[in-house]
mmCIF file of C-alpha atoms and ligand atoms in Angstrom:
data_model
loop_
_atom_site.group_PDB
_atom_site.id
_atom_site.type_symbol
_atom_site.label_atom_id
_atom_site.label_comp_id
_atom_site.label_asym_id
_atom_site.label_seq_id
_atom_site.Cartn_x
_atom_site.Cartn_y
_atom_site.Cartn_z
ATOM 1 C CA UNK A 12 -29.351 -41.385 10.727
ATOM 2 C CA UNK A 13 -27.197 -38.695 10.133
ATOM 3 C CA UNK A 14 -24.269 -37.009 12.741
ATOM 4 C CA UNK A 15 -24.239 -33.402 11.392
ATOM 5 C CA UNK A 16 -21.383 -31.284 13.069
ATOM 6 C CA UNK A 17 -20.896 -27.714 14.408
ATOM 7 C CA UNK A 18 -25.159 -27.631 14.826
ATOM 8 C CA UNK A 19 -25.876 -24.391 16.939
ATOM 9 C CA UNK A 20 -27.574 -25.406 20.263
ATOM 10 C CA UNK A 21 -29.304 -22.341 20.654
ATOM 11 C CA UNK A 22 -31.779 -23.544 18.425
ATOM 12 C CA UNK A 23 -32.951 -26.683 20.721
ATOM 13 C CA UNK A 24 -33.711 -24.378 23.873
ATOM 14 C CA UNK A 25 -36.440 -22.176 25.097
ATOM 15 C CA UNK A 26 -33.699 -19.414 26.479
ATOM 16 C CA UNK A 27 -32.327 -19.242 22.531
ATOM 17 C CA UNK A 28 -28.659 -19.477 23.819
ATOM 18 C CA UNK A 29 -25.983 -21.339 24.031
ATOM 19 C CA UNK A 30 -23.026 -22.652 21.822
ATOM 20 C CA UNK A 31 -22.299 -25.157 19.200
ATOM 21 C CA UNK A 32 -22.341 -29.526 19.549
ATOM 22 C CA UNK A 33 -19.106 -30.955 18.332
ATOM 23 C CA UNK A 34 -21.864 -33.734 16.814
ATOM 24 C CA UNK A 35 -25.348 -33.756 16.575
ATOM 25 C CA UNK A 36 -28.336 -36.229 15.973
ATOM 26 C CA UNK A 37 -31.817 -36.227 16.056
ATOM 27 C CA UNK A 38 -32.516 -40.038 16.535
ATOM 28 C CA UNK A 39 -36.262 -41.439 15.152
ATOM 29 C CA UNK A 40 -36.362 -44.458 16.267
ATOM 30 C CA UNK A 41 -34.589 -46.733 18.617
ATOM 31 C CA UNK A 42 -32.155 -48.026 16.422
ATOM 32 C CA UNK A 43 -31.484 -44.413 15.714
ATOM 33 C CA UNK A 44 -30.405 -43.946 19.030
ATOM 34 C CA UNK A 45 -28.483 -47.229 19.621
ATOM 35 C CA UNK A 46 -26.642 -46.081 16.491
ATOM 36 C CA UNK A 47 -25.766 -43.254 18.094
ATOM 37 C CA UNK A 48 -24.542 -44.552 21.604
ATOM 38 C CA UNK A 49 -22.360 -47.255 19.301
ATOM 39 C CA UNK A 50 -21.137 -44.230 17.044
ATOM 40 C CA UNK A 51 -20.263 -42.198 20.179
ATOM 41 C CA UNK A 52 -18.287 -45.375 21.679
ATOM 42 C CA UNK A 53 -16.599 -45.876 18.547
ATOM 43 C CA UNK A 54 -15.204 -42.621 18.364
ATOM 44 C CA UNK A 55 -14.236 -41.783 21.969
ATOM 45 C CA UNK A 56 -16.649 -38.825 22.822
ATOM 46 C CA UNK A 57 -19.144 -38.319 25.764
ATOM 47 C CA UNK A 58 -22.646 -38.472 24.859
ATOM 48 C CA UNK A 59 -24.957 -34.989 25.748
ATOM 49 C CA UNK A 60 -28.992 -36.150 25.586
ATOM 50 C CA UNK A 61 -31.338 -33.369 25.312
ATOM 51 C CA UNK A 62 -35.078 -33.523 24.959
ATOM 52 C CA UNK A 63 -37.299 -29.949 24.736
ATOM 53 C CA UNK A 64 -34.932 -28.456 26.189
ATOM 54 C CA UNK A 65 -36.917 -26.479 28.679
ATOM 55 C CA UNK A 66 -34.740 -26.757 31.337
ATOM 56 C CA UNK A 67 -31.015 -26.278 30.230
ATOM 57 C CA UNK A 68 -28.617 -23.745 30.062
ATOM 58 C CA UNK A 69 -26.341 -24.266 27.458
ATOM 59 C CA UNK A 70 -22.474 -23.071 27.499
ATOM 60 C CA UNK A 71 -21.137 -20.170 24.560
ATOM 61 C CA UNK A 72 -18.531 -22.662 24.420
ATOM 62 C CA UNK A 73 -20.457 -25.406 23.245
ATOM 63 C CA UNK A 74 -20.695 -29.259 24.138
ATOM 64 C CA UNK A 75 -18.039 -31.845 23.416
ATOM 65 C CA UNK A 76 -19.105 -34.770 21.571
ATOM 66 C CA UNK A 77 -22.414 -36.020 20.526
ATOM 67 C CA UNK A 78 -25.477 -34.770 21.756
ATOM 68 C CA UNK A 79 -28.619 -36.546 21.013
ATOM 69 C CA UNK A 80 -32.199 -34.657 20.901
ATOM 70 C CA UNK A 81 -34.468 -36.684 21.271
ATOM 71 C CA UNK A 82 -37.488 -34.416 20.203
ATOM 72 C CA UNK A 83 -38.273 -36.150 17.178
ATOM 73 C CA UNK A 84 -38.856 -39.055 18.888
ATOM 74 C CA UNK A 85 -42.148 -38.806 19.392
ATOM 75 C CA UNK A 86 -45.154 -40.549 19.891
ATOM 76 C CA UNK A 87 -48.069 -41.587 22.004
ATOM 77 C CA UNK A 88 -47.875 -45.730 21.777
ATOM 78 C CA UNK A 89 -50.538 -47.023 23.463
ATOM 79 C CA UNK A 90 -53.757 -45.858 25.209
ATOM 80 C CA UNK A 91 -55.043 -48.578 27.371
ATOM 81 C CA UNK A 92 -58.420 -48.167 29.560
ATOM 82 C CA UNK A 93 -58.601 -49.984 32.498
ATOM 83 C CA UNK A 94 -59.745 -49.190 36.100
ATOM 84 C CA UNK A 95 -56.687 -47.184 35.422
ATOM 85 C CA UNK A 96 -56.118 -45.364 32.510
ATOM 86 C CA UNK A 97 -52.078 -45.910 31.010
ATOM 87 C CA UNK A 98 -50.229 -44.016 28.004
ATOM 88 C CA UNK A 99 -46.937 -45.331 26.877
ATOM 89 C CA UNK A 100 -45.194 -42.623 24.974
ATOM 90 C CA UNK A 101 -41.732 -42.434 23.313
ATOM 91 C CA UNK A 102 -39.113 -40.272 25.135
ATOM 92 C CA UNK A 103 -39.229 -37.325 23.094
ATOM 93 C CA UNK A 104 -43.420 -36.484 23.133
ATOM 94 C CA UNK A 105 -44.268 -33.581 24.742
ATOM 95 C CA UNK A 106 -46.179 -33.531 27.968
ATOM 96 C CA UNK A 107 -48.784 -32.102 26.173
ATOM 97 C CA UNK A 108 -49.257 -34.854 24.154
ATOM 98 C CA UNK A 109 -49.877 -37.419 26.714
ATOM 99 C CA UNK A 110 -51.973 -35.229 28.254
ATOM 100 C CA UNK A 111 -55.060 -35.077 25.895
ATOM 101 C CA UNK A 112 -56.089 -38.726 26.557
ATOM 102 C CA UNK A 113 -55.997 -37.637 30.349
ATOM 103 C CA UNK A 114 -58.386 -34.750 29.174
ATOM 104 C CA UNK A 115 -60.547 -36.709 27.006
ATOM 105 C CA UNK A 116 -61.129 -39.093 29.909
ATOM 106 C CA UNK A 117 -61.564 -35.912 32.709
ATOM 107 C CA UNK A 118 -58.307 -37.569 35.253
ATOM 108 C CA UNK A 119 -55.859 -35.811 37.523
ATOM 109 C CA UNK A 120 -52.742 -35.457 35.337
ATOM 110 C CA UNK A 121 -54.560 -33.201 32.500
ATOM 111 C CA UNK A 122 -54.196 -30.916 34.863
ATOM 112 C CA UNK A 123 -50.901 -31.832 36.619
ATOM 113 C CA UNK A 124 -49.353 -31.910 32.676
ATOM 114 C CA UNK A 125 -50.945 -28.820 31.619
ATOM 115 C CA UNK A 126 -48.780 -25.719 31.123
ATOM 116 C CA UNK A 127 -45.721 -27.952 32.274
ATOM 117 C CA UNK A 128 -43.492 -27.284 28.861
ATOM 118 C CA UNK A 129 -40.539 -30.515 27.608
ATOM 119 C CA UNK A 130 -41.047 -34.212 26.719
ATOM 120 C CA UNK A 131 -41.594 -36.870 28.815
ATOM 121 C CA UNK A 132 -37.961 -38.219 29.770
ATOM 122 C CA UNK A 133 -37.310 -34.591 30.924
ATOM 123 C CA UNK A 134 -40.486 -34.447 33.128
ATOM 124 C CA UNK A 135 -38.927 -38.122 34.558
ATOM 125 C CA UNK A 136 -35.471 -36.661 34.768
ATOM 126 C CA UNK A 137 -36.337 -33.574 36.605
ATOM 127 C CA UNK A 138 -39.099 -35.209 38.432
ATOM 128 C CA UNK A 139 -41.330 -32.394 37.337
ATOM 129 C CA UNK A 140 -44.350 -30.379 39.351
ATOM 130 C CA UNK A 141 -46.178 -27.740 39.750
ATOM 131 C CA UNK A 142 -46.397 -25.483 43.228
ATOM 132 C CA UNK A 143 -50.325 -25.735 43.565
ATOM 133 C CA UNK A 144 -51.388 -28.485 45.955
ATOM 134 C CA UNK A 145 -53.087 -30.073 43.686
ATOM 135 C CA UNK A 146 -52.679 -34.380 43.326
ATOM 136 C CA UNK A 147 -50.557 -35.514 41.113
ATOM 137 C CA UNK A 148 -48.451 -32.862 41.441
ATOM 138 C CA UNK A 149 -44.942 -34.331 40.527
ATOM 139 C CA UNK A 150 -44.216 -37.322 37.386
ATOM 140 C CA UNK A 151 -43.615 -39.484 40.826
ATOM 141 C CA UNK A 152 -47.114 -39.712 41.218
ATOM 142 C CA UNK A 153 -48.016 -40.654 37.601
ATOM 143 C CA UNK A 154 -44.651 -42.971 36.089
ATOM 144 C CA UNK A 155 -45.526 -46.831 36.349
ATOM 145 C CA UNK A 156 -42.199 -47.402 34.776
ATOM 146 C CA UNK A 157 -39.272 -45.815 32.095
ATOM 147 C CA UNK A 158 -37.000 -47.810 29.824
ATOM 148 C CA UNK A 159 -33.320 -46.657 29.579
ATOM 149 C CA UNK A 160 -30.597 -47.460 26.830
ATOM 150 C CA UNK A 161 -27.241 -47.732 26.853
ATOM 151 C CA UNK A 162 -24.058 -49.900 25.649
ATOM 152 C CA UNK A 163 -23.359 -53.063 28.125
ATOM 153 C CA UNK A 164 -20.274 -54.790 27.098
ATOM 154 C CA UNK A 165 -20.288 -52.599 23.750
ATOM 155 C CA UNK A 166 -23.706 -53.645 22.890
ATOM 156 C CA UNK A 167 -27.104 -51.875 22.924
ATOM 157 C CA UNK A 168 -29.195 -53.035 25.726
ATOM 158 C CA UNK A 169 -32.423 -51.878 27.260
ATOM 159 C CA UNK A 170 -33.558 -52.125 31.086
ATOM 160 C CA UNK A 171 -36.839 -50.726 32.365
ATOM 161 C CA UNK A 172 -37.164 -49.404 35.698
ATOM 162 C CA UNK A 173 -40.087 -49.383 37.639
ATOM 163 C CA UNK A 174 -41.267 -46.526 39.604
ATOM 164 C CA UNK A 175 -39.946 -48.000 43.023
ATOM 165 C CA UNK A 176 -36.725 -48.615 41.771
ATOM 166 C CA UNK A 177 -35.645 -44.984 41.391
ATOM 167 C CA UNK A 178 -34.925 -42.506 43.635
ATOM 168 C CA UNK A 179 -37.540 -39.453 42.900
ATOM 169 C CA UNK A 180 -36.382 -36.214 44.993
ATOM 170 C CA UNK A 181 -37.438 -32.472 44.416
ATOM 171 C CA UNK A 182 -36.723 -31.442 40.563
ATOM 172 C CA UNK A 183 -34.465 -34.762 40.303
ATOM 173 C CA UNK A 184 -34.109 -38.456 39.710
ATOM 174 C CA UNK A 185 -31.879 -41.011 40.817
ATOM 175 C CA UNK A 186 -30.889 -44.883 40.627
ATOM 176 C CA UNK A 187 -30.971 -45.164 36.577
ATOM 177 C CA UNK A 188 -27.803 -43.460 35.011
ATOM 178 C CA UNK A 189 -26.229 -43.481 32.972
ATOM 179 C CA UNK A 190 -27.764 -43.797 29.484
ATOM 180 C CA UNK A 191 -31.008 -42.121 26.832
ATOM 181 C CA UNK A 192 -34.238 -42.377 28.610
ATOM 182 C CA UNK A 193 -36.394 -43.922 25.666
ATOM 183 C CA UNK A 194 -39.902 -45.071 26.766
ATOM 184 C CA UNK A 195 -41.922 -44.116 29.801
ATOM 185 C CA UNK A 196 -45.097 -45.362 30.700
ATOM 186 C CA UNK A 197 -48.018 -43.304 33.106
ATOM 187 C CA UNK A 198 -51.536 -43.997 34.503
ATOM 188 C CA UNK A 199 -53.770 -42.946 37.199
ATOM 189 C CA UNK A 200 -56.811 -44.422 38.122
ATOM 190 C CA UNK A 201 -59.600 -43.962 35.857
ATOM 191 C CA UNK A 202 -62.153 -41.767 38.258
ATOM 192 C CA UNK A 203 -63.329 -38.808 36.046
ATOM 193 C CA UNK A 204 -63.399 -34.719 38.129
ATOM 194 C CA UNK A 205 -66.135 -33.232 35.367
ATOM 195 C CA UNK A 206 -64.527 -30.260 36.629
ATOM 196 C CA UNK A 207 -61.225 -30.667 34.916
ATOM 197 C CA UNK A 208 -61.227 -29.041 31.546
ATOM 198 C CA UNK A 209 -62.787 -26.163 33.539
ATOM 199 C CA UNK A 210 -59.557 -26.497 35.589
ATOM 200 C CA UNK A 211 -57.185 -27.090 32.997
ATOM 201 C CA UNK A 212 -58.365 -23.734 31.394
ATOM 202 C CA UNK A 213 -58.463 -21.697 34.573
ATOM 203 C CA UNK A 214 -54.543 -23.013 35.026
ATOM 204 C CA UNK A 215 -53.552 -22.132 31.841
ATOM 205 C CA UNK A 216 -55.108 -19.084 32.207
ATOM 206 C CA UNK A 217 -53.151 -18.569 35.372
ATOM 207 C CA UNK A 218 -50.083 -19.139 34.212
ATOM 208 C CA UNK A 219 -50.615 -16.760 31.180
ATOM 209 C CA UNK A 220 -50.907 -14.394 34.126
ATOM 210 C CA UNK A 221 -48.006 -15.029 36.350
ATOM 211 C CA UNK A 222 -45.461 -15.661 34.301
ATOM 212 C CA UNK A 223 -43.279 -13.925 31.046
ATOM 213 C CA UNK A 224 -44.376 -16.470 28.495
ATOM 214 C CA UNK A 225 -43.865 -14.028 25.624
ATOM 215 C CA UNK A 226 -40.099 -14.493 26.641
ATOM 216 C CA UNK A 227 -37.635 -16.955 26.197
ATOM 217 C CA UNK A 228 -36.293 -18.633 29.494
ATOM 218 C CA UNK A 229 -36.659 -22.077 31.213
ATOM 219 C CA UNK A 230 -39.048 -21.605 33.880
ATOM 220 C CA UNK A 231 -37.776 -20.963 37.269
ATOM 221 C CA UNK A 232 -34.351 -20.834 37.627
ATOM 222 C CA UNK A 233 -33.942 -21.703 41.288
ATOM 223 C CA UNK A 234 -34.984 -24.590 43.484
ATOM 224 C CA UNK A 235 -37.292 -23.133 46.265
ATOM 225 C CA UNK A 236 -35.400 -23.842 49.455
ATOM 226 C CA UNK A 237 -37.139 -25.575 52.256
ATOM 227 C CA UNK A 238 -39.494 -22.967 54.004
ATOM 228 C CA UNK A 239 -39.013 -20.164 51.179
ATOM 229 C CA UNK A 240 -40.128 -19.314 47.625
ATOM 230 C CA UNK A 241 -37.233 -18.465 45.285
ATOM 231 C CA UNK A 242 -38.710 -15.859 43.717
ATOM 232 C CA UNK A 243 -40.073 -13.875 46.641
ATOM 233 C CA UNK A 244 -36.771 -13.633 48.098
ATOM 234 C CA UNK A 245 -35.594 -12.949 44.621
ATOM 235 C CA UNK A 246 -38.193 -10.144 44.403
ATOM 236 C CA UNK A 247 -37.696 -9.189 48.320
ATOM 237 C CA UNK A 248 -34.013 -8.320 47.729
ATOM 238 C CA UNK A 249 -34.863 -6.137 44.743
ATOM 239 C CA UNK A 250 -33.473 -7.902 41.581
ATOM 240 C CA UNK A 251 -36.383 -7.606 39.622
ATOM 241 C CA UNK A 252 -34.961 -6.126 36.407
ATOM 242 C CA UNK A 253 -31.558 -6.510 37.414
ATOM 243 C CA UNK A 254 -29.945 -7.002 34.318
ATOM 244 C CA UNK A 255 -26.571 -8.285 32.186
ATOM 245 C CA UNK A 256 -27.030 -7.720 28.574
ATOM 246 C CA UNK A 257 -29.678 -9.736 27.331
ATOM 247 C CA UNK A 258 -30.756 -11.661 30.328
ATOM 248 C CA UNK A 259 -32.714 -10.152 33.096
ATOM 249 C CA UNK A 260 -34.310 -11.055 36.091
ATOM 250 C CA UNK A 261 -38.402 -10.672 35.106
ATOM 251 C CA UNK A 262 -40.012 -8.544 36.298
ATOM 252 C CA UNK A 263 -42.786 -10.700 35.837
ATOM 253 C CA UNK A 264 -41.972 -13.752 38.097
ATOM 254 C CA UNK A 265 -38.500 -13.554 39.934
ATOM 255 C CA UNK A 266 -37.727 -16.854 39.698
ATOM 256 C CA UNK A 267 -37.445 -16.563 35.718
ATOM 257 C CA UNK A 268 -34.360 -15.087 33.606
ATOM 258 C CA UNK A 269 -35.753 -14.241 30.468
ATOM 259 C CA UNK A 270 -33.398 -13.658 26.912
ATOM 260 C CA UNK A 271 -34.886 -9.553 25.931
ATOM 261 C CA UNK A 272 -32.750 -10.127 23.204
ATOM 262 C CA UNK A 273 -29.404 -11.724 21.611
ATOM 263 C CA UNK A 274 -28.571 -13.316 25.486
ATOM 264 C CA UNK A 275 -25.526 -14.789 25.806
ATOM 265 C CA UNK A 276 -25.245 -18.045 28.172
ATOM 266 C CA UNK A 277 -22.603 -16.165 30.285
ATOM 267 C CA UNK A 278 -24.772 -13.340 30.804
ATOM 268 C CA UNK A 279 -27.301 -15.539 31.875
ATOM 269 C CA UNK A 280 -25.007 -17.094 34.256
ATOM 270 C CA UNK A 281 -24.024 -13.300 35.625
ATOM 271 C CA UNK A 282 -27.209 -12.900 36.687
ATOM 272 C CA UNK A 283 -27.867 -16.335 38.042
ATOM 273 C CA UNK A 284 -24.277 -15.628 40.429
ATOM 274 C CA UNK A 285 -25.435 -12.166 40.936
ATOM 275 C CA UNK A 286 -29.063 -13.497 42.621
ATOM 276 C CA UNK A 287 -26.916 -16.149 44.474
ATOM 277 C CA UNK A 288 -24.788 -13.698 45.943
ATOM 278 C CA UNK A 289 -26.982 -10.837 46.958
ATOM 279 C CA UNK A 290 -29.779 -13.753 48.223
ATOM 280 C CA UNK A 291 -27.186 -15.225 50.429
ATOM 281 C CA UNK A 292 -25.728 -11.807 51.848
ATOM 282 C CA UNK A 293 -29.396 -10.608 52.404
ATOM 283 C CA UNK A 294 -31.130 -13.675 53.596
ATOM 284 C CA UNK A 295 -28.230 -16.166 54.412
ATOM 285 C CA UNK A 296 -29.868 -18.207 51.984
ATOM 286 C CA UNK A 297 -28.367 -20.639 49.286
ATOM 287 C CA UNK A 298 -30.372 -21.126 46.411
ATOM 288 C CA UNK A 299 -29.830 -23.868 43.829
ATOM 289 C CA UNK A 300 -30.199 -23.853 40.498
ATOM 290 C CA UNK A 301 -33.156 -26.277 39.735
ATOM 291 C CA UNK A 302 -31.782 -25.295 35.553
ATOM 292 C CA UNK A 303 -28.843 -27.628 34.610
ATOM 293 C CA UNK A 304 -25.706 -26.580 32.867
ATOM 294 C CA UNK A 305 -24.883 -28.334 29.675
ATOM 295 C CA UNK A 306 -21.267 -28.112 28.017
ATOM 296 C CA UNK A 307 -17.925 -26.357 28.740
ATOM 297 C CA UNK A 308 -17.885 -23.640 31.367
HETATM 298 C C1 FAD B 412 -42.080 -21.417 30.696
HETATM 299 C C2 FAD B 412 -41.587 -22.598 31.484
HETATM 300 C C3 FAD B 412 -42.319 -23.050 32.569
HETATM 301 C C4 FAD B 412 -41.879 -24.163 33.309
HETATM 302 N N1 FAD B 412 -42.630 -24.602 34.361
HETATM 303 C C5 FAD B 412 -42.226 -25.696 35.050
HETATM 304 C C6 FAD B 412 -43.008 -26.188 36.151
HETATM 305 O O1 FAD B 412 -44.058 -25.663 36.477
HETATM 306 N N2 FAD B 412 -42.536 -27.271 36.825
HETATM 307 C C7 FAD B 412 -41.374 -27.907 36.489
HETATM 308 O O2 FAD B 412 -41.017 -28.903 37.130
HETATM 309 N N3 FAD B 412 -40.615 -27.449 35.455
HETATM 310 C C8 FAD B 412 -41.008 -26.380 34.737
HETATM 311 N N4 FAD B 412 -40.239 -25.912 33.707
HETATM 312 C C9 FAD B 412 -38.940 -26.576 33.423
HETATM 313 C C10 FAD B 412 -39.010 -27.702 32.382
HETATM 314 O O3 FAD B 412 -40.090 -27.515 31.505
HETATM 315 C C11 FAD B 412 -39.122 -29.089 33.003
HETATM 316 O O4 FAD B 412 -38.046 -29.375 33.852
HETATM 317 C C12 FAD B 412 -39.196 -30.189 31.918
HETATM 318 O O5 FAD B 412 -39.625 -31.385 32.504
HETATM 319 C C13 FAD B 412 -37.878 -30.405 31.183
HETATM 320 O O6 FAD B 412 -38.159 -31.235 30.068
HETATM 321 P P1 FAD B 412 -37.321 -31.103 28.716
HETATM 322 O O7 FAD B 412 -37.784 -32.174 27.798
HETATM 323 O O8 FAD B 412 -37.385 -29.721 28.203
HETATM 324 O O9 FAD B 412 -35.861 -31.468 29.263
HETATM 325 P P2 FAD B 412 -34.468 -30.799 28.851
HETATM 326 O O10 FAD B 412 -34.463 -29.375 29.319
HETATM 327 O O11 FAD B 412 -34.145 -31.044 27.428
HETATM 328 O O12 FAD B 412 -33.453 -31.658 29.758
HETATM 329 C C14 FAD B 412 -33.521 -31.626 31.171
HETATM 330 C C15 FAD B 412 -32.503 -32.619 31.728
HETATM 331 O O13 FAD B 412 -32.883 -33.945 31.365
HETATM 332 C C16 FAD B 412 -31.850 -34.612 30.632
HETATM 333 N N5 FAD B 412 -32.544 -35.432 29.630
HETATM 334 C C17 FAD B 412 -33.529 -35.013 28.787
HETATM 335 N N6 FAD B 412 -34.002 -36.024 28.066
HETATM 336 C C18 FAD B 412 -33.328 -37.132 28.445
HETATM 337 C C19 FAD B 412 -33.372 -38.507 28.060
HETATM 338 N N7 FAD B 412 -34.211 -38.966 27.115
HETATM 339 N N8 FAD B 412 -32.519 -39.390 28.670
HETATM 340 C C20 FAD B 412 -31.654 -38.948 29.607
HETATM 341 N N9 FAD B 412 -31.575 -37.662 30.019
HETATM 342 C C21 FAD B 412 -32.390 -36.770 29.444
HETATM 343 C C22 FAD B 412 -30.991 -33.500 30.068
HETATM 344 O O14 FAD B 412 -29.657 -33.922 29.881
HETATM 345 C C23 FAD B 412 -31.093 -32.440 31.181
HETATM 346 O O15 FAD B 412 -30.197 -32.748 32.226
HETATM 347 C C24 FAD B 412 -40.658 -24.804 32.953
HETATM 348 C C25 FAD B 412 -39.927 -24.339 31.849
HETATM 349 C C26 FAD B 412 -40.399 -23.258 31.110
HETATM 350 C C27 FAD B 412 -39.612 -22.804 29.917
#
């Protein structure tokens, strides 16, 4: 596998900013990315993993050391049908790839996946959901179990975690770092809703209509904080449109920052303090940033 250097980040995220990666891979297989943890270890530098990167806001300045993206590894494994219905997928497939089984079979998570953008260790990492109270609603509800590599006594080894062993919060994961999420297992029991492509089109519909997919950003910005909704305090205080160069507050959906054009990560982060601050001083209010910060700032 080749470590290319100086690879532009902006490239590998839905806002279309951010800096350059000292060192860069795009691992296959798993001895790709064993090769790249040993690499990383051999020459002193923190390791960065990425997957769609959906949810990360990259620095201008870049990332030190390597940074593995893990989107081309990808694929469904197994399908296995059961009174439950399970699909083993490689890190780096997209949700709405493992999905489609869950649709051809009419369960639950076709329409819990649907719309939600990323690959499947970033759905386990964030603990990913949707608002609508619908069931399953976060990866809690659907992950039997992940597998996680890293170097143990200089050497590659693999440990797979079940669902109870982990620590699954709102947007965030706990109780397996560090190391490269690599395989993840879901399921749900296999009781078919005739209704759901119906649903899974009336969703995708929906979020057509709520929200600025024409732009780049990475979905809502903030965390809602308990009792509120991010974006109608965001819209409440005024800040749709508010605007720093190429990053604005949408005036679609509050709760996004979208990139009208040539954004730069630390106008992106302007606008993020700027909501912070005028949030807090109008509804004494903190609001978190549910997007995380990658590199040197
Ligand atoms: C238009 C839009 C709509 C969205 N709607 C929703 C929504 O409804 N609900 C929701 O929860 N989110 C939503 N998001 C946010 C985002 O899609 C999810 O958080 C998604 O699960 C992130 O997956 P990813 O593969 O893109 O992860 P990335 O953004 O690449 O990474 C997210 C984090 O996971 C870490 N990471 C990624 N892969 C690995 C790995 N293999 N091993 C270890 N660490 C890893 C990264 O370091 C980073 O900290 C939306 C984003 C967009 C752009």
């Amino acid at each position: 596998m080749q470590i290319q250097k100086q690879v532009v980040l902006a490239n590998y995220t839905w806002w279309k900013v951010g800096g350059v990666a000292d060192h860069f891979c795009l691992p296959e297989t798993t001895t790709d990315i064993e090769e790249a943890l040993l690499w990383a270890d051999k020459e002193h530098v923190p390791i960065t993993v990425i997957g769609g990167g959906s949810n990360i806001l990259v620095s201008d300045d870049g990332v030190e050391g390597l940074v593995i993206c893990l989107k081309n590894f990808s694929q469904v494994e197994s399908v296995e049908k059961k009174d439950r219905l399970s699909v083993t997928a490689y890190a780096g497939t997209l949700k709405a790839e493992v999905l489609k089984p869950f649709l051809q079979e009419k369960l639950a998570p076709a329409l819990f996946l649907c719309g939600l953008p990323g690959d499947m260790a970033g759905g386990v990492v964030m603990n990913a959901g949707v608002s609508e109270k619908i069931i399953p609603r976060e990866f809690v509800e659907i992950v039997d179990w992940f597998e996680v590599i890293r170097l143990k006594d200089g050497k590659p080894s693999t440990q797979r975690y079940q669902n109870k062993d982990i620590q699954w919060t709102y947007r965030h994961t706990d109780g397996w770092q560090p190391g490269v999420i690599s395989r993840v297992q879901v399921s749900w029991p296999n009781t078919p809703d005739v209704d759901i492509p119906q649903k899974v089109k009336m969703a995708t519909r929906n979020r057509v209509m709520k929200q600025p997919l024409n732009m780049p950003s990475c979905g809502s910005v903030f965390k809602n904080p308990a009792g509120y909704s991010s974006g109608a305090l965001i819209e409440k205080a005024g800040l749709k449109g508010y605007t720093v160069g190429g990053a604005q507050v949408s005036e679609k959906h509050a709760n996004f920052i979208v990139n009208i054009g040539g954004a730069k990560a630390s106008e992106v982060i302007q606008v993020i303090r700027h909501v912070q601050a005028v949030v807090k001083s109008q509804f004494d209010v903190d609001l978190q940033t549910e997007v995380k910060l990658l590199g040197r700032w």
